[in-house]
Short mmCIF file of C-alpha atoms in Angstrom, two decimals:
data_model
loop_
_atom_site.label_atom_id
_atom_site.label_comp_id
_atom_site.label_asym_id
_atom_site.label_seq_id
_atom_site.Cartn_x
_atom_site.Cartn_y
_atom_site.Cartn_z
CA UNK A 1209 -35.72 235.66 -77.11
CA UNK A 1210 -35.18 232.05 -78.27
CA UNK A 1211 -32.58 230.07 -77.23
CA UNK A 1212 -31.28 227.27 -79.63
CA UNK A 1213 -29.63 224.54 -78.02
CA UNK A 1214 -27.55 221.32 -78.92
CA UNK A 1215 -27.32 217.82 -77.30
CA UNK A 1216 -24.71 215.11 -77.54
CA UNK A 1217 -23.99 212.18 -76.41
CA UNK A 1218 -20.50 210.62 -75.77
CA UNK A 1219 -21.79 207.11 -75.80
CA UNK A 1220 -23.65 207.51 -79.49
CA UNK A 1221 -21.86 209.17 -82.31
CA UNK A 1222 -25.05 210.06 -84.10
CA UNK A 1223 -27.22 211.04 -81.27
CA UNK A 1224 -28.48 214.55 -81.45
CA UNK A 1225 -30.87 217.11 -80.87
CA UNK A 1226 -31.45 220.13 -80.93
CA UNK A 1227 -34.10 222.29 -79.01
CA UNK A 1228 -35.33 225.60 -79.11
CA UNK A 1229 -37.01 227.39 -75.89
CA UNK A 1230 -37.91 230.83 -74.66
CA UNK A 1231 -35.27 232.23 -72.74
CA UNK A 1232 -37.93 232.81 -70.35
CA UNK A 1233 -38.90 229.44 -69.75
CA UNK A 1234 -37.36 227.27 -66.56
CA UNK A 1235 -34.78 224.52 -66.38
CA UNK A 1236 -37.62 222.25 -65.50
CA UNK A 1237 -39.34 223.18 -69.17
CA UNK A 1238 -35.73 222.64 -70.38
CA UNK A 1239 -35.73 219.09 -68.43
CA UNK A 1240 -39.78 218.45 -69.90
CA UNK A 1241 -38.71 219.00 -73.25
CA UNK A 1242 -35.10 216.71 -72.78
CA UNK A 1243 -37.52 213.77 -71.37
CA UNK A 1244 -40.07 214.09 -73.68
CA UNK A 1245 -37.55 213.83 -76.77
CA UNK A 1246 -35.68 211.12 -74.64
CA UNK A 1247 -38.04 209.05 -73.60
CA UNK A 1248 -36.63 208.61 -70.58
CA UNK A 1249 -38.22 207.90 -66.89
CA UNK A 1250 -40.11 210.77 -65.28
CA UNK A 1251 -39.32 209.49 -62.06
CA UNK A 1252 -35.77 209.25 -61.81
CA UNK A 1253 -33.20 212.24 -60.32
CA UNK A 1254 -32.23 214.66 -63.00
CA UNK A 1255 -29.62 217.99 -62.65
CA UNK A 1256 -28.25 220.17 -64.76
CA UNK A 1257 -24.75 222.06 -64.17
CA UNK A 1258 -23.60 225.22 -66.19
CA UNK A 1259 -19.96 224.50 -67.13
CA UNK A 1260 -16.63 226.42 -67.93
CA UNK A 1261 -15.03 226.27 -71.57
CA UNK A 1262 -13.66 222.99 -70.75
CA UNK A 1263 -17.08 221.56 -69.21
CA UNK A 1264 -15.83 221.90 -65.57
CA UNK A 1265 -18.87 222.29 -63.67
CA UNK A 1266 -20.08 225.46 -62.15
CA UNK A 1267 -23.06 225.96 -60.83
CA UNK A 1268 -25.83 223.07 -60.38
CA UNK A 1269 -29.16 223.48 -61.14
CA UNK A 1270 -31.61 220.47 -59.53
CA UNK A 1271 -35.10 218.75 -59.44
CA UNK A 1272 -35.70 219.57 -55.86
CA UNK A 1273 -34.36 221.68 -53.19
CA UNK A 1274 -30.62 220.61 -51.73
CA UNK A 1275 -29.42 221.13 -47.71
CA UNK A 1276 -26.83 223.00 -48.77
CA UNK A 1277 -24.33 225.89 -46.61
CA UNK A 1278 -25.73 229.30 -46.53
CA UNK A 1279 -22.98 230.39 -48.46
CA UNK A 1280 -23.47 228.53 -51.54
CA UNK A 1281 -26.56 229.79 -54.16
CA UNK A 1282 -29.18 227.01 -54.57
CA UNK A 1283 -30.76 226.97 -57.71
CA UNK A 1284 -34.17 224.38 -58.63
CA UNK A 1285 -35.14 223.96 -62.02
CA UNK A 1286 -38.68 224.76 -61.37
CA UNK A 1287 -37.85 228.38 -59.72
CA UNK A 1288 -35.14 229.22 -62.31
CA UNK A 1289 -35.17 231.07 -65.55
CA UNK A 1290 -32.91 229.67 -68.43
CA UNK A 1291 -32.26 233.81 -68.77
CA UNK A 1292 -31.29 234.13 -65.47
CA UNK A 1293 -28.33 231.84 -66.04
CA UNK A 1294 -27.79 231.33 -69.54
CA UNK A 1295 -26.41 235.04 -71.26
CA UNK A 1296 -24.28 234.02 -73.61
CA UNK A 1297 -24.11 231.97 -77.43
CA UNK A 1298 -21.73 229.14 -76.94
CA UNK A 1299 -22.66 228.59 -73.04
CA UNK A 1300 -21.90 224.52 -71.95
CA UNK A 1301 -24.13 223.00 -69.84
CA UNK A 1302 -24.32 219.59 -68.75
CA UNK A 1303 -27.66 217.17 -67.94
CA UNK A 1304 -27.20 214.53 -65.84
CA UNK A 1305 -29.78 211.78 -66.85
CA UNK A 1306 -28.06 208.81 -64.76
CA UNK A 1307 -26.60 210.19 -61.59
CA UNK A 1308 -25.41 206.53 -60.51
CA UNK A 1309 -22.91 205.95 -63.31
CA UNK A 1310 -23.39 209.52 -63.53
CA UNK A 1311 -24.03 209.49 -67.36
CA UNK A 1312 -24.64 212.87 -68.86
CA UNK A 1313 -25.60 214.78 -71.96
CA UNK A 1314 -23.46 217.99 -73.47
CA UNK A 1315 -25.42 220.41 -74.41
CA UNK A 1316 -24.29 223.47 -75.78
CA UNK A 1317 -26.33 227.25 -76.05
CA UNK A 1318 -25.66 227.41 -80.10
CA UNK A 1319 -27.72 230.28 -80.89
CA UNK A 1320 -30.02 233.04 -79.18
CA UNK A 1321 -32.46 234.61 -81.38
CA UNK A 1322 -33.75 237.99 -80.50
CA UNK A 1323 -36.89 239.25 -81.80
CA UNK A 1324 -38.53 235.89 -81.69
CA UNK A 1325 -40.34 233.87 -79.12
CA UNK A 1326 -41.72 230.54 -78.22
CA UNK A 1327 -44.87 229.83 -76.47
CA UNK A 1328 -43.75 225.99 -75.90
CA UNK A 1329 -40.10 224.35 -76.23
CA UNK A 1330 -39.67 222.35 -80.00
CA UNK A 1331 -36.72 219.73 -80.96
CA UNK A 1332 -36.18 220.91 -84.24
CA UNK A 1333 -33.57 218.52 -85.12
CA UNK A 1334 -33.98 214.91 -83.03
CA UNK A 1335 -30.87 212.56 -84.98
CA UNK A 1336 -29.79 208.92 -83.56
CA UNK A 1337 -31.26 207.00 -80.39
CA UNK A 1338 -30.31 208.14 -77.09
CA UNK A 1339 -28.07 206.13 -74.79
CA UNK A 1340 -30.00 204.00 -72.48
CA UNK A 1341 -30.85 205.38 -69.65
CA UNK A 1342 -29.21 202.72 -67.32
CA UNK A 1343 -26.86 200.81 -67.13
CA UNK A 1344 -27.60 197.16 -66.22
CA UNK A 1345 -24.51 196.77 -64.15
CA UNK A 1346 -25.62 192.92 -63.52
CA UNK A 1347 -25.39 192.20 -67.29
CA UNK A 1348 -21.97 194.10 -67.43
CA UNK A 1349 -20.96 192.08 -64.73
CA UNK A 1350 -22.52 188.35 -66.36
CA UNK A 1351 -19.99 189.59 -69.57
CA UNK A 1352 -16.75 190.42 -67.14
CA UNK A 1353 -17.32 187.02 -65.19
CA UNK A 1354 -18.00 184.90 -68.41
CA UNK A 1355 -15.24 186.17 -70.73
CA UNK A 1356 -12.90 183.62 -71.41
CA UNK A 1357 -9.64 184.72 -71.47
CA UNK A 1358 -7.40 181.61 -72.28
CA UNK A 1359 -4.48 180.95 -71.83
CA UNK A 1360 -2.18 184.10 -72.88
CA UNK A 1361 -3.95 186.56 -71.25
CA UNK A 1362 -0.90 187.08 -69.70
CA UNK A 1363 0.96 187.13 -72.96
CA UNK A 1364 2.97 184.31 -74.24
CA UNK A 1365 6.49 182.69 -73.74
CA UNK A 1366 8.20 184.45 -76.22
CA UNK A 1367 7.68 187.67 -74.53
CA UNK A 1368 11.07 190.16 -73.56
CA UNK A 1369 10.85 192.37 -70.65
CA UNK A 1370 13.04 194.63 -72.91
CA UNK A 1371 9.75 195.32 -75.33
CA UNK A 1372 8.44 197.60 -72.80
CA UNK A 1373 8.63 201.22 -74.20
CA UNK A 1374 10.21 203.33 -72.12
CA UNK A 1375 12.52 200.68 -69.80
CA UNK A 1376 16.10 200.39 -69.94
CA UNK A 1377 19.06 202.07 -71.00
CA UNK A 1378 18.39 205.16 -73.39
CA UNK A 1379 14.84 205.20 -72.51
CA UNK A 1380 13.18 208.75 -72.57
CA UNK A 1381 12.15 208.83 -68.94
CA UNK A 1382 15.11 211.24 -68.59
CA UNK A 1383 13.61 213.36 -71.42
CA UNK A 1384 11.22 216.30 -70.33
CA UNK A 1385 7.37 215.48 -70.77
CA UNK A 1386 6.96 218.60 -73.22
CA UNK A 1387 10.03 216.31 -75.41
CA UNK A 1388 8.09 212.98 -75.12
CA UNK A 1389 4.61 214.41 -76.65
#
């Protein structure tokens, strides 16, 4: 079997790609193939985490082996199947690329094709440059410090306590939240 997968980015609208792999392959092929369509750093800490409908995270998948309780499962990418987690069309996982800021791709198992396999993973679709992998926090921080502001930051004279939504007489924070949205 195949397994046809899609990435996305939440920092770049029109970043995408989309992979195909042998069910049989690892997570570590999986994390190869991500890198190598990427471009990103070989060397840095990598994870992946198989999500809930709503991308809550589930189990993790990592690079190397974690001290973790006896009771939990411990799953590394180089020792785990994509088949052996993945059984389902419309699976969400997650790839964490930048653990520090912890910046991540969605990726999503679109399609499994059955009677068809793949000796080596192939992007098939690769649309948009990919975030950068870091953040440079001391740039971020340059911008914060340097940013002039002026004088109404704070807003200006003419301003009325009053304008504030929901302050004040027949304000709706007496109305139910289920009435307010």
């Amino acid at each position: 079997m195949v397994y046809r997968f899609l990435l996305l980015s939440d920092e770049v609208d029109d970043f995408k790609r989309e992979i195909q792999i042998s069910s049989q392959a690892t997570f570590f092929d999986f994390h190869k193939e991500i890198l190598k369509t990427t471009g990103y750093d070989k060397q840095q800490v990598y994870a992946f985490f198989i999500c809930g409908d709503n991308w809550s995270k589930q189990i993790e998948i990592t690079q190397i082996e974690m001290d973790t309780s006896s009771e939990e499962d411990s799953y590394v990418m180089e020792a785990t199947l994509l088949e052996d987690l993945l059984e389902e069309e419309r699976q969400k996982l997650i790839y964490v690329f930048d653990p520090l800021a912890e910046r991540v791709f969605f990726i999503e198992l679109r399609e499994i094709i059955t009677g068809k396999d793949l000796r080596d993973p192939v992007c098939t679709v690769a649309a948009g440059i990919p975030p950068k992998q870091f953040i440079d926090f001391e740039a971020v921080s340059n911008d914060v410090i340097s940013s002039d502001t002026g004088e109404n930051f704070y807003g200006n004279d003419a301003f009325d306590d009053e304008d504030l939504y929901g302050l004040g007489e027949g304000s709706f924070e007496d109305e139910p939240l289920n009435d307010r949205f």
